[in-house]
mmCIF file of C-alpha atoms in Angstrom:
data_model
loop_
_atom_site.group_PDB
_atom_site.id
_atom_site.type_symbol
_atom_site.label_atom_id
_atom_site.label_comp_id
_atom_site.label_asym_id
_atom_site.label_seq_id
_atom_site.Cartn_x
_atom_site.Cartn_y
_atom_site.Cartn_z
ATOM 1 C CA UNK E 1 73.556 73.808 92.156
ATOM 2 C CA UNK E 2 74.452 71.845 88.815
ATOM 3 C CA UNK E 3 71.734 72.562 86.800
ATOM 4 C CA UNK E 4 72.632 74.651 83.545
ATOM 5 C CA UNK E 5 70.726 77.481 84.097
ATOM 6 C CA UNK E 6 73.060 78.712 87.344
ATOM 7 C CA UNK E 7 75.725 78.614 85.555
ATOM 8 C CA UNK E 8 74.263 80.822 82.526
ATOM 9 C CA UNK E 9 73.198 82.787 85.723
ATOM 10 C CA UNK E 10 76.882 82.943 86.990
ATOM 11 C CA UNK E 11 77.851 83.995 83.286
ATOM 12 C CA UNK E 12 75.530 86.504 83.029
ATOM 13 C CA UNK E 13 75.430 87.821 86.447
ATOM 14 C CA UNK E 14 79.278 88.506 85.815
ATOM 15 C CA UNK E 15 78.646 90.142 82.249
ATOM 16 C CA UNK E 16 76.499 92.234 83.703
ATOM 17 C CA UNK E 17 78.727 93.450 86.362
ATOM 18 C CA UNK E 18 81.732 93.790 84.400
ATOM 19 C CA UNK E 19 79.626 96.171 82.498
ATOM 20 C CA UNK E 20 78.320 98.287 85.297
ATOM 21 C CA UNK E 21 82.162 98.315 86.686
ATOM 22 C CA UNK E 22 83.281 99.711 83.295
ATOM 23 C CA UNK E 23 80.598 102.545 83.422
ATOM 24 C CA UNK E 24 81.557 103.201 86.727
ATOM 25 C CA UNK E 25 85.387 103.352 86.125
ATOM 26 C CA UNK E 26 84.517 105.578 82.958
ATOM 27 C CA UNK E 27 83.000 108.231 85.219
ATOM 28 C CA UNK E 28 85.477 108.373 87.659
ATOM 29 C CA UNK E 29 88.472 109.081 84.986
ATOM 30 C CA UNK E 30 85.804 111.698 83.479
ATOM 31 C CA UNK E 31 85.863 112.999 87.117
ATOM 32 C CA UNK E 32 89.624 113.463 86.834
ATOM 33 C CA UNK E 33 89.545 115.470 83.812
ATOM 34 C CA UNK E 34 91.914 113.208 81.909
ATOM 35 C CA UNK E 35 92.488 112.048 78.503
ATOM 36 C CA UNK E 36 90.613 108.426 78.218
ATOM 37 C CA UNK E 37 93.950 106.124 76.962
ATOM 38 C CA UNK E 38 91.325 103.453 76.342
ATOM 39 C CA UNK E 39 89.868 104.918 73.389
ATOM 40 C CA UNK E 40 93.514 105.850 72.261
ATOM 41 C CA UNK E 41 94.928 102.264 72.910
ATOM 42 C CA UNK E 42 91.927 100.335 70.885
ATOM 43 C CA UNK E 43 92.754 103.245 67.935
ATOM 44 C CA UNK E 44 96.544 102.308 68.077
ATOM 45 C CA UNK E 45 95.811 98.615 68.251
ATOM 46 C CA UNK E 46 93.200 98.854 65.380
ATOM 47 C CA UNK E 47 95.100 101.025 62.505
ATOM 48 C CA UNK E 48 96.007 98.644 60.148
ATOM 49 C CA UNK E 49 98.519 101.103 57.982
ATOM 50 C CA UNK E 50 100.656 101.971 61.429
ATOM 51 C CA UNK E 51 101.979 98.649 62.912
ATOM 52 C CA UNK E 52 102.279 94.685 62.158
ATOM 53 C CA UNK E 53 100.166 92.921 64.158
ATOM 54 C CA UNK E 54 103.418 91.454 65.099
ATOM 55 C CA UNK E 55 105.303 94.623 66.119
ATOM 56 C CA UNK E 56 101.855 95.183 68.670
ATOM 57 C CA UNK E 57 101.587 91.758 70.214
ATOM 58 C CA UNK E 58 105.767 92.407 71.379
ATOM 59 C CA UNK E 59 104.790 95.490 72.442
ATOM 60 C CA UNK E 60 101.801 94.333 74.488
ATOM 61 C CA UNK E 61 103.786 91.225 75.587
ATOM 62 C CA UNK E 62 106.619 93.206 76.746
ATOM 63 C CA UNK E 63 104.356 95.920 78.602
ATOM 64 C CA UNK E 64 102.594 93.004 80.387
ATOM 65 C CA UNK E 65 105.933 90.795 80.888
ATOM 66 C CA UNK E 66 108.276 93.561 81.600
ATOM 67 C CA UNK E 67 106.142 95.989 83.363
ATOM 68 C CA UNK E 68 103.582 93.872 85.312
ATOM 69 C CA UNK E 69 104.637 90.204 85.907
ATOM 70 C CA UNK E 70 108.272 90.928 86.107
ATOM 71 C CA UNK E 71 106.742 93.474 88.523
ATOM 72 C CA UNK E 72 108.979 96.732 87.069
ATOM 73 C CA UNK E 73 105.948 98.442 87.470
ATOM 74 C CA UNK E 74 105.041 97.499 90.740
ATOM 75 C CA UNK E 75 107.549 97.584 93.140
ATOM 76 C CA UNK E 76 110.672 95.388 92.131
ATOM 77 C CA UNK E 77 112.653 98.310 93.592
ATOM 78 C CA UNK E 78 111.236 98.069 97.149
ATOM 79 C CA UNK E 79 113.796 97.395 99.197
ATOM 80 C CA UNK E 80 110.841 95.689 101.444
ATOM 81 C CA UNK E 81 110.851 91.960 100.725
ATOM 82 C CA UNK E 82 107.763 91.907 102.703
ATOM 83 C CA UNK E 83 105.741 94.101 100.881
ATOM 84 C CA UNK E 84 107.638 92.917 97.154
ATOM 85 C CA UNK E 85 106.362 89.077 98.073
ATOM 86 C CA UNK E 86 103.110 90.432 98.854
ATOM 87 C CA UNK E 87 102.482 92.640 96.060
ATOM 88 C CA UNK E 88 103.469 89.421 93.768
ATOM 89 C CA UNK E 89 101.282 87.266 95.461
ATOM 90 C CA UNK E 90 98.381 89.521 94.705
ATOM 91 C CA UNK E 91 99.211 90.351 91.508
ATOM 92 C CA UNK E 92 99.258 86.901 90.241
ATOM 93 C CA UNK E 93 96.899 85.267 92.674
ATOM 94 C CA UNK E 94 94.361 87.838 91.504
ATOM 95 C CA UNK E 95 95.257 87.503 87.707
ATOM 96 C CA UNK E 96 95.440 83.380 88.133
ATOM 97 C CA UNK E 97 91.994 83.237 89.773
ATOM 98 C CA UNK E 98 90.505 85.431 86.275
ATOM 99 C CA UNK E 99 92.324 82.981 84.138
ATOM 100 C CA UNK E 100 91.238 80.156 85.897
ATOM 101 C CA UNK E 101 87.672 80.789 86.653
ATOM 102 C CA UNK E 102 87.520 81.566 82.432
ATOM 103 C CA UNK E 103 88.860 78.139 81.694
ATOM 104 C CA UNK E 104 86.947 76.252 84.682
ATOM 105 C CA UNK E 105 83.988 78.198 82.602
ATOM 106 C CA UNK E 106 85.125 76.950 79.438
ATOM 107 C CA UNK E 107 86.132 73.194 80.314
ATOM 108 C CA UNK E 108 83.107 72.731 83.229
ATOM 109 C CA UNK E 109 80.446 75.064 82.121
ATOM 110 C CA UNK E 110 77.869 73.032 84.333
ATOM 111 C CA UNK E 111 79.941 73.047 86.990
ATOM 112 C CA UNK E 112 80.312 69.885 88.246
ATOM 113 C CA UNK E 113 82.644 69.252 91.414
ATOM 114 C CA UNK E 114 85.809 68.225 90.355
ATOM 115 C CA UNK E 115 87.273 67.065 93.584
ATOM 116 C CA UNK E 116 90.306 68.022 95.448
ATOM 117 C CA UNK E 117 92.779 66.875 93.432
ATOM 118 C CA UNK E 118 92.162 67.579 90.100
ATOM 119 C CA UNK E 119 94.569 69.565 88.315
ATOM 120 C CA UNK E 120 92.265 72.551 87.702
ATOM 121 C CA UNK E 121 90.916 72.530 91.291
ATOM 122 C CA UNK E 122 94.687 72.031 92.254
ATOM 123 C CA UNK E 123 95.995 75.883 90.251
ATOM 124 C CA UNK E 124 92.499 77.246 91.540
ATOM 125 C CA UNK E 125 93.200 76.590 95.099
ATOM 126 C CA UNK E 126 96.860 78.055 94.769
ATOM 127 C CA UNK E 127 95.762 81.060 92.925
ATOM 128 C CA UNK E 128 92.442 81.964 95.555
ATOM 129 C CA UNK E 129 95.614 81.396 98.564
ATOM 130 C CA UNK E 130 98.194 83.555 96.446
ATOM 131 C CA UNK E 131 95.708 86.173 96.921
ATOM 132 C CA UNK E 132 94.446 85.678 100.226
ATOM 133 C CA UNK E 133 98.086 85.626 101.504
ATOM 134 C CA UNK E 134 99.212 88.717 99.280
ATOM 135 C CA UNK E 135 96.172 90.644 100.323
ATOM 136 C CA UNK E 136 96.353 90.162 104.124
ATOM 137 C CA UNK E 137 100.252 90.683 103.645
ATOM 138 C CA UNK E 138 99.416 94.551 102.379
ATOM 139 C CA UNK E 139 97.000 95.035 104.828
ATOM 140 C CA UNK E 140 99.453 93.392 108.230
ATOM 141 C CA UNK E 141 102.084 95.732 106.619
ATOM 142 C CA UNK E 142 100.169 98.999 106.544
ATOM 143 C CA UNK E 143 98.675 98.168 110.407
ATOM 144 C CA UNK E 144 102.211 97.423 111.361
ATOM 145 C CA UNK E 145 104.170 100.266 109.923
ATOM 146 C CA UNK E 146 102.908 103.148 112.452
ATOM 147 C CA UNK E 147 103.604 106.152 109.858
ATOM 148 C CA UNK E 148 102.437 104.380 107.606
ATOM 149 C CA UNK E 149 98.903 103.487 109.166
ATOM 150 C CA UNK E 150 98.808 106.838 110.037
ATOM 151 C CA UNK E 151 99.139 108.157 106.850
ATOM 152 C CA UNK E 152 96.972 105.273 104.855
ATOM 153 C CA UNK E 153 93.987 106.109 102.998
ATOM 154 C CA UNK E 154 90.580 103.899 104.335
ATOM 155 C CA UNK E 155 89.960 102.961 101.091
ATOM 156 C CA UNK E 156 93.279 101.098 100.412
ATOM 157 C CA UNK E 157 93.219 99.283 103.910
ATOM 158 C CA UNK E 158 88.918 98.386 102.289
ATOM 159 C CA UNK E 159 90.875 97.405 98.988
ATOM 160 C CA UNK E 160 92.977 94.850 100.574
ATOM 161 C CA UNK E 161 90.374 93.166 103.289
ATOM 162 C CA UNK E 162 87.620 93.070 99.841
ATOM 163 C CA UNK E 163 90.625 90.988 98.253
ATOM 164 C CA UNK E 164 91.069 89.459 101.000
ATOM 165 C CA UNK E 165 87.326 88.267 101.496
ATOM 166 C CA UNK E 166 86.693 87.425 98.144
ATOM 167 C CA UNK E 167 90.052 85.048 98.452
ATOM 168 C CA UNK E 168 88.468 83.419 101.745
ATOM 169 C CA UNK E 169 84.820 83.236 100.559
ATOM 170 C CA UNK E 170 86.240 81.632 97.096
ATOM 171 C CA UNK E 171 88.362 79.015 98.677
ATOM 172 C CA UNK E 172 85.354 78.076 100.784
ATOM 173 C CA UNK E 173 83.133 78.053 98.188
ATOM 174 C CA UNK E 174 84.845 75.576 95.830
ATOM 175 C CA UNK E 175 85.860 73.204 99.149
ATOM 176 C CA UNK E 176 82.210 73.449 99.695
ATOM 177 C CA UNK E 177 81.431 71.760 96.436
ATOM 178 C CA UNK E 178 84.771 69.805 96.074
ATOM 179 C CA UNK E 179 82.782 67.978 99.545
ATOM 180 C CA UNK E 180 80.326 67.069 97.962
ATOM 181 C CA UNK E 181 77.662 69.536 100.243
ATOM 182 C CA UNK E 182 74.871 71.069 98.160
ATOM 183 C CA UNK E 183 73.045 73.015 101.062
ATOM 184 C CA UNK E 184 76.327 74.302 102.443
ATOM 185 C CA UNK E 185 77.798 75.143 98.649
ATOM 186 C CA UNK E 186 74.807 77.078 98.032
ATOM 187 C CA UNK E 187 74.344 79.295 100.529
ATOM 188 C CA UNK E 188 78.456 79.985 100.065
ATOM 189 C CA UNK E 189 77.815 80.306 96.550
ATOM 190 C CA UNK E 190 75.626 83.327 97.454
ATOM 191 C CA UNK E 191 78.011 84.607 99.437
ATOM 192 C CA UNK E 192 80.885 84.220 97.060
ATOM 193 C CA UNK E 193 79.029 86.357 94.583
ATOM 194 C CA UNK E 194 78.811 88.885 97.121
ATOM 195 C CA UNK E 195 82.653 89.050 97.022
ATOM 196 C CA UNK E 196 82.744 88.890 93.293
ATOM 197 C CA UNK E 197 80.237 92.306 93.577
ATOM 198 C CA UNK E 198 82.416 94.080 96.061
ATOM 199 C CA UNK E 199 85.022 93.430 94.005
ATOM 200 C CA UNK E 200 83.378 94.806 90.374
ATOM 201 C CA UNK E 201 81.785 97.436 92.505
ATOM 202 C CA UNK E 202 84.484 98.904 94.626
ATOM 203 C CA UNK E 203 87.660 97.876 92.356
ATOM 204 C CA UNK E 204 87.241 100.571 89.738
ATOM 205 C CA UNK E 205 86.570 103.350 92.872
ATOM 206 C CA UNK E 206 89.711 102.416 94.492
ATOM 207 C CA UNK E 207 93.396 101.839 93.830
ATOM 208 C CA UNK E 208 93.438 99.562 91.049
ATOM 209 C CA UNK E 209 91.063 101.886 89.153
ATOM 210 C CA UNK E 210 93.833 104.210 88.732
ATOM 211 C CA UNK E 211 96.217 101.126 87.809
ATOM 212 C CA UNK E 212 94.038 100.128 84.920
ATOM 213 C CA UNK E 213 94.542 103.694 83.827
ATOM 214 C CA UNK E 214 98.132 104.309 83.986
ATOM 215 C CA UNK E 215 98.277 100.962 82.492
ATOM 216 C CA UNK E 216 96.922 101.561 79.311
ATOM 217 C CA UNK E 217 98.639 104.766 79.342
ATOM 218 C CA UNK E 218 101.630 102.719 79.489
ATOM 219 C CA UNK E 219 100.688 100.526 76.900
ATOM 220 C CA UNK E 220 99.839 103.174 74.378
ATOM 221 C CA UNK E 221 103.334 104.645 74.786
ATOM 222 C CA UNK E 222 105.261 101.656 74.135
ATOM 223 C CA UNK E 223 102.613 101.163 71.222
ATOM 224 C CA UNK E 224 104.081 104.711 69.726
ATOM 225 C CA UNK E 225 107.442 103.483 70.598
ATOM 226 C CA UNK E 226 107.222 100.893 68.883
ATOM 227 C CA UNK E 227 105.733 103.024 66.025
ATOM 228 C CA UNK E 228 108.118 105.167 66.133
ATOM 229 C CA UNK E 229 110.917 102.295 66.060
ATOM 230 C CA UNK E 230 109.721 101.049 62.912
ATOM 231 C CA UNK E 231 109.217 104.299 60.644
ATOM 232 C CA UNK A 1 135.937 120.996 67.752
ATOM 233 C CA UNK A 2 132.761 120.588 68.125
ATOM 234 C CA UNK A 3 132.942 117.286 70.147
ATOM 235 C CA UNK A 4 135.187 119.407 72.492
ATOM 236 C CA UNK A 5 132.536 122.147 72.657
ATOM 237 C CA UNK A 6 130.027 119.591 73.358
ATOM 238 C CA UNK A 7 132.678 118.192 75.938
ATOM 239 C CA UNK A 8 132.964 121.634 77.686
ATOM 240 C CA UNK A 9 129.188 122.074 77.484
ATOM 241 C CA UNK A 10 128.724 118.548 79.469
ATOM 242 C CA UNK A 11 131.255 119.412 81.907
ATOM 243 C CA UNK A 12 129.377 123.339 82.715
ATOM 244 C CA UNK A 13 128.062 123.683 86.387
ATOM 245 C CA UNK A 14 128.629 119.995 86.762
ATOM 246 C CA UNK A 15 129.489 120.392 90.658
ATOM 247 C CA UNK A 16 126.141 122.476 91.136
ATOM 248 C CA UNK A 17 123.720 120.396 93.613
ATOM 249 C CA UNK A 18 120.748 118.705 91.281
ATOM 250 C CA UNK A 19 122.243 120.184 88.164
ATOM 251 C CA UNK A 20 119.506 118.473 86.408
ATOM 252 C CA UNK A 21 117.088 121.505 87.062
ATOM 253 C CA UNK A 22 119.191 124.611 86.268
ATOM 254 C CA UNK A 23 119.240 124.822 82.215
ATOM 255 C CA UNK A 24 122.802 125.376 80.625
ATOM 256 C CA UNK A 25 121.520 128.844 79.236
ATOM 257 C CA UNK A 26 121.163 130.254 83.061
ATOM 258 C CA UNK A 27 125.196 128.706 84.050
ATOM 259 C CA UNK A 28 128.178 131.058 83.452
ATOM 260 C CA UNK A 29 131.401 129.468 83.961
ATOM 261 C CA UNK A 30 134.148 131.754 82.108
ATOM 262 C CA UNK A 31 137.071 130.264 80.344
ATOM 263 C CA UNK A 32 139.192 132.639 81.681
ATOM 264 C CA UNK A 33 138.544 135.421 84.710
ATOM 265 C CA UNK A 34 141.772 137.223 86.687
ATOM 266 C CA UNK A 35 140.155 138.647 89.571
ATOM 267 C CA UNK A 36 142.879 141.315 91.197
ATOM 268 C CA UNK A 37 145.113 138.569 90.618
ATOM 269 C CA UNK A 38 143.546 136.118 91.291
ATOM 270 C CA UNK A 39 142.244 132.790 89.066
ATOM 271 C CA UNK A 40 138.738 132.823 88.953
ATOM 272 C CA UNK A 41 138.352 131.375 85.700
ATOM 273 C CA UNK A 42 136.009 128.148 85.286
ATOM 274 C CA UNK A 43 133.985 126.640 88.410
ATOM 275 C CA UNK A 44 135.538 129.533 90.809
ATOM 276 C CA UNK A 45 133.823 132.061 88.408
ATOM 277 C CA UNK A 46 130.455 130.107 88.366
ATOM 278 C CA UNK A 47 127.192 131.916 88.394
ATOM 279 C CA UNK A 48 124.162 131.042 87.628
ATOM 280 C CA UNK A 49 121.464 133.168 86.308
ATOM 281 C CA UNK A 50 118.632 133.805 88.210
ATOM 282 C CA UNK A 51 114.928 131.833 86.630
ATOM 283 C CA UNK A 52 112.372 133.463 85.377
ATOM 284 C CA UNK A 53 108.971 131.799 85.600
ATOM 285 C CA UNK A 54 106.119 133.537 84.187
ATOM 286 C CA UNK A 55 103.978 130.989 84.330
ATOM 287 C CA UNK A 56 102.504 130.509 87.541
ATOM 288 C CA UNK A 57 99.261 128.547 87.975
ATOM 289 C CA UNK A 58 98.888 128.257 91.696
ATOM 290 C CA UNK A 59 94.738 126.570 90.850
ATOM 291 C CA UNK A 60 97.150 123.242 90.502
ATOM 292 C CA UNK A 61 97.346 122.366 94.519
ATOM 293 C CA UNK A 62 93.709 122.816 94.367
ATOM 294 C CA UNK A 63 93.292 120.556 91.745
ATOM 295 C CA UNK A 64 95.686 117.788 93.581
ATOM 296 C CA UNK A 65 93.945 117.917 96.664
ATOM 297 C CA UNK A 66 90.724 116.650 94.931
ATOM 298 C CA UNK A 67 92.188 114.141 93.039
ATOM 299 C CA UNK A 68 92.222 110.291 94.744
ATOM 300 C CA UNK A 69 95.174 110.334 97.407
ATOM 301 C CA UNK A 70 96.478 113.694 97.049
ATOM 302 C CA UNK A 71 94.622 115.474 99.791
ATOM 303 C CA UNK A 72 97.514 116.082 101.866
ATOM 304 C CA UNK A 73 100.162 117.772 99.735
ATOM 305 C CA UNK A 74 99.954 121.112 101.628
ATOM 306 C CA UNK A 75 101.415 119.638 104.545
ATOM 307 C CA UNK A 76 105.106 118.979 102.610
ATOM 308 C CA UNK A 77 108.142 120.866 104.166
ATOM 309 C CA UNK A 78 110.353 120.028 101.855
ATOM 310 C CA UNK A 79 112.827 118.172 103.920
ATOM 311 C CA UNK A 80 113.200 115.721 101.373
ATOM 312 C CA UNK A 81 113.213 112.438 103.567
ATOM 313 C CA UNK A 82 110.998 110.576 100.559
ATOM 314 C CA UNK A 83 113.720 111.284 98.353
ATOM 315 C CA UNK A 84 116.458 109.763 99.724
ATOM 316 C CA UNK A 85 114.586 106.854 100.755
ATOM 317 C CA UNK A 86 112.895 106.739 97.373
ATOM 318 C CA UNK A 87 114.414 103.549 95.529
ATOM 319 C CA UNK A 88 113.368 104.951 92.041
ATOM 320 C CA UNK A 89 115.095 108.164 92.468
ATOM 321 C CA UNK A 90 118.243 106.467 93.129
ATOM 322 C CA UNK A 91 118.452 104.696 89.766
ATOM 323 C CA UNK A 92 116.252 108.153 88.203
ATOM 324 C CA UNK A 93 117.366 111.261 89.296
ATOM 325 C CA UNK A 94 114.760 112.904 87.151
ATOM 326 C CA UNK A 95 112.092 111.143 89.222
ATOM 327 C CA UNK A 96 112.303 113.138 92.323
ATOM 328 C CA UNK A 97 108.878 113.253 94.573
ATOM 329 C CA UNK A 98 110.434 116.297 97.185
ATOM 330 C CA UNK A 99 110.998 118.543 93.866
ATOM 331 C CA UNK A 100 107.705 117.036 91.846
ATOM 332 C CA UNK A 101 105.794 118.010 95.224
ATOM 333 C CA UNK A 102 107.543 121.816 94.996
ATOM 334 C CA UNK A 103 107.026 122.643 91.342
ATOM 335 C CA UNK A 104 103.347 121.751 92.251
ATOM 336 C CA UNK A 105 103.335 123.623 94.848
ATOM 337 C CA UNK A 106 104.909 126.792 93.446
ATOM 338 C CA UNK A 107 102.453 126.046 90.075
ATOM 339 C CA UNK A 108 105.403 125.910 87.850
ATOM 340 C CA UNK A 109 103.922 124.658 84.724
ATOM 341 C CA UNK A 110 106.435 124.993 82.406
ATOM 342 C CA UNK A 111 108.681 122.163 84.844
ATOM 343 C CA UNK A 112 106.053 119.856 84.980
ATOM 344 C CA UNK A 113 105.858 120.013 80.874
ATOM 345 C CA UNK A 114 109.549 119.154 81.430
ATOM 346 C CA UNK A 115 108.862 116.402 84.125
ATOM 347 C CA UNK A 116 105.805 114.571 83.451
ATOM 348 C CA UNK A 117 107.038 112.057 82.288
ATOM 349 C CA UNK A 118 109.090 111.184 84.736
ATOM 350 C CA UNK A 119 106.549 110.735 87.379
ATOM 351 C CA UNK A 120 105.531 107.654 86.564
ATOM 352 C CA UNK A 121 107.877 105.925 87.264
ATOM 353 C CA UNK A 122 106.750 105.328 90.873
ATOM 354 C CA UNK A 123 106.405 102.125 92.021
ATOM 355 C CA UNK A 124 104.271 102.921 94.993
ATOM 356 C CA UNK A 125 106.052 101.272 97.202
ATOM 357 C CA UNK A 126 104.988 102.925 100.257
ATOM 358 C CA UNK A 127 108.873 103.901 102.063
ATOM 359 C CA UNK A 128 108.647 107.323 101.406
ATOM 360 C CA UNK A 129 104.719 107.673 102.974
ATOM 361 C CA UNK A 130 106.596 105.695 106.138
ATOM 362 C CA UNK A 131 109.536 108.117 106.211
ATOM 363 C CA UNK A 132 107.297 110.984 105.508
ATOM 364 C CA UNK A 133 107.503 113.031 109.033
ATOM 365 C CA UNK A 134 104.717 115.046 108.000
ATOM 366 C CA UNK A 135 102.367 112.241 107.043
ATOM 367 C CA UNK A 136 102.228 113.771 103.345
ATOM 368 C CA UNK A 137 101.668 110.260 101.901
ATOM 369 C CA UNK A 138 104.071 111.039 99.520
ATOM 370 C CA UNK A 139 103.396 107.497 97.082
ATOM 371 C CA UNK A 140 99.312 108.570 96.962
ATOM 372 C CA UNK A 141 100.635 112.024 95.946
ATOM 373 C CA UNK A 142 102.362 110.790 93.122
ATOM 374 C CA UNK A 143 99.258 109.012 92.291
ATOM 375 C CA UNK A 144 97.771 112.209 92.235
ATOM 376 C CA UNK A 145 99.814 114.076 90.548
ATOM 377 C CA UNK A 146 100.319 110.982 87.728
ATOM 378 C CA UNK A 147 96.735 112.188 86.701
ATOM 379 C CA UNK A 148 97.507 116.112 87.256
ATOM 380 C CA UNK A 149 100.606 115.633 84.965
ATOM 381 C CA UNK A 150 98.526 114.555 82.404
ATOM 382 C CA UNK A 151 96.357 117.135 82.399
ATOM 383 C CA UNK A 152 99.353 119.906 82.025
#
C-alpha cells in the first residue's frame, strides 16, 4: 500500500483522468455552440503589453474572493440558510479536499499513515465532512422541497449523491490507513478511486461543468475590466 | 440647461410599470396639453409609442430546450411568481427571469443584445424553481439561457 510505485500510480492515474475530463468538458461546450472563454482567458492572462502581472493576480484574486468564496456568485442572496450553509460547505469542502490531497502529495508522496491527529490528517478529515455534509444538505433539500423535487433534473440529484460518495468513501479510506489496516485500506483504496472517477467522469457532464464555464467567462471580464481601468 | 433637460429626461414615464424596458424615444409626455379645458399636460398626457421588432428569431426556444436544464421553458405562463421571489431581481431590476423567459420566447433578439448581460447574475438558488407553479425550473432555465445569451 506504501510502496512508491502506488503512489506514482495514484499520480498518474489522476493525470490521466484530469485529462480525459478536460476532453470531455471541451466537447460538451463545443456541443453548446459557445465561444471557448478558456482559450480567451489564457490569451488575456498571457499578453505581456496589456496588463501588470499585478493588475491580473487582483483581478483573479478578487474574482475568486469576491465571487466564489465570499459566495456572491453562488447564492449569498438566498434567503434559504439551509441551502446558503450547504452550498458553502460544498464549495469549500470540495476545494479543501483538492488543496489538501496536492499538499498530502507533496509533503507524503509515499503515503505513509499519518495517524489521526496529525495536523494534515486533522484539515483532511474536516474538508472530506464539509463536503459530505454540504452534499447530502443539497440533495435532503431538493427531496424535501416538493416543487422543487418535482421540478429537479436527475442529473443534479446524481451530482450531489457522487459528491456525496466520494466524501464517504474518502473519509473511510484515510481512517482505513490512519488504523493501521492494510487489507481493509486497500480494497477501500480501490474503491475510493472509483469515487475520484465518477467524479472526473461525470463532473464536467453535469452542473459544475457549466460553472467552470461561466467562471472563466467571469474571469475574463473582470480581466478586460481591469484592462480597461488601467488604459 | 442641459442638466435640467437631462433632469426632465430622467423624470419621463417614470410612473410607467418596469420602465426599464420601454426606451425614452417610444414615451411622450408633453410639457404642456389643454384638452377642452382640461390639464393634460405631463404624466396625464403620457403615451407611449407602440415597439417595433423586426427581428424575430423564434429557432431560439428550440435552441433552449436542447441546451442542459432548459427543456421546460415552453411551459412558462408568465405569472411572474420567480420574479418576485427572485432575491437577485430585488437588488437588479435588470435581472428579471419572467421577462428573460418572454423575450426568449417571443425571439426578440435585439432585447437579449440589451440583456445578456444581465443574466448572469443568477445565483441559482433554487426559490423561484420551488415557487414555479408550472414546474418551469426557472434557475436551470437561466442556466440555459446563460449559454443561449452568449451565443446572440
Amino acid at each position: 500500500m506504501n510502496d512508491f510505485p502506488l503512489s506514482i500510480f495514484y499520480f498518474l492515474f489522476n493525470v490521466i483522468l484530469f485529462i480525459l475530463s478536460t476532453i470531455l468538458l471541451i466537447i460538451r461546450i463545443k456541443r453548446w455552440g459557445v465561444s471557448y472563454p478558456f482559450v480567451k482567458l489564457v490569451k488575456e492572462l498571457f499578453k505581456e503589453k496589456r496588463l501588470k502581472f499585478s493588475s491580473k493576480l487582483k483581478a483573479i484574486i478578487n474574482t475568486l474572493i469576491k465571487d466564489l468564496l465570499s459566495l456572491k456568485r453562488a447564492g449569498y442572496l438566498c434567503e434559504e440558510n439551509f441551502h446558503l450553509y450547504g452550498r458553502a460547505l460544498l464549495i469549500y469542502g470540495f476545494g479543501g479536499i483538492v488543496i489538501m490531497n496536492l499538499i498530502n502529495f507533496i509533503l507524503n508522496p509515499i503515503g505513509v499513515p499519518l495517524g489521526y491527529l496529525h495536523p494534515l490528517s486533522i484539515i483532511t478529515y474536516l474538508f472530506y465532512a464539509f463536503l459530505a455534509i454540504g452534499s447530502f444538505m443539497l440533495f435532503l433539500r431538493r427531496l424535501i422541497r416538493s416543487n422543487l423535487r418535482k421540478t429537479t433534473d436527475p442529473l443534479v440529484l446524481l451530482l450531489h449523491l457522487s459528491l456525496f460518495y466520494f466524501a464517504v468513501v474518502g473519509i473511510s479510506f484515510y481512517s482505513s490507513l490512519n488504523s493501521g489496516l492494510p487489507f481493509l485500506s486497500s480494497i477501500l483504496f480501490y474503491i475510493y478511486l472509483s469515487g475520484i472517477s465518477l467524479l472526473y467522469l461525470f463532473l464536467p457532464l453535469s452542473e459544475v461543468g457549466y460553472y467552470i464555464w461561466k467562471a472563466s467567462m467571469l474571469l475574463t471580464k473582470s480581466l478586460l475590466i481591469e484592462h480597461k481601468s488601467t488604459e | 440647461m442641459t442638466e435640467n433637460n437631462n433632469e426632465k429626461e430622467e423624470r419621463k414615464g417614470k410612473y410607467i410599470i418596469e420602465r426599464e424596458y420601454v426606451e425614452d424615444e417610444r414615451i411622450i409626455e408633453p410639457e404642456k396639453l389643454d384638452i377642452g379645458g382640461v390639464d393634460a399636460s405631463g404624466r396625464w398626457g403620457l403615451i407611449v409609442l407602440p415597439r417595433v421588432i423586426k427581428d424575430f428569431d423564434h429557432s431560439l426556444i428550440d435552441e433552449v430546450k436542447k441546451l442542459p436544464r432548459g427543456k421546460h421553458i415552453e411551459r412558462c405562463w408568465q405569472c411572474g411568481l420567480c420574479t418576485s421571489v427572485c432575491p437577485v431581481a430585488h437588488k437588479e431590476p435588470n435581472f428579471n427571469p419572467r421577462y428573460f423567459i418572454y423575450i426568449v420566447k417571443m425571439g426578440y433578439k435585439s432585447e437579449i443584445k440589451k440583456l445578456k448581460k444581465y443574466v448572469y447574475l443568477c445565483q441559482g438558488c433554487g426559490l423561484c424553481s420551488e415557487a414555479c407553479p408550472k414546474h418551469v425550473d426557472p434557475s436551470g432555465v437561466m442556466m440555459a439561457l446563460n449559454i443561449l445569451f452568449d451565443k446572440v
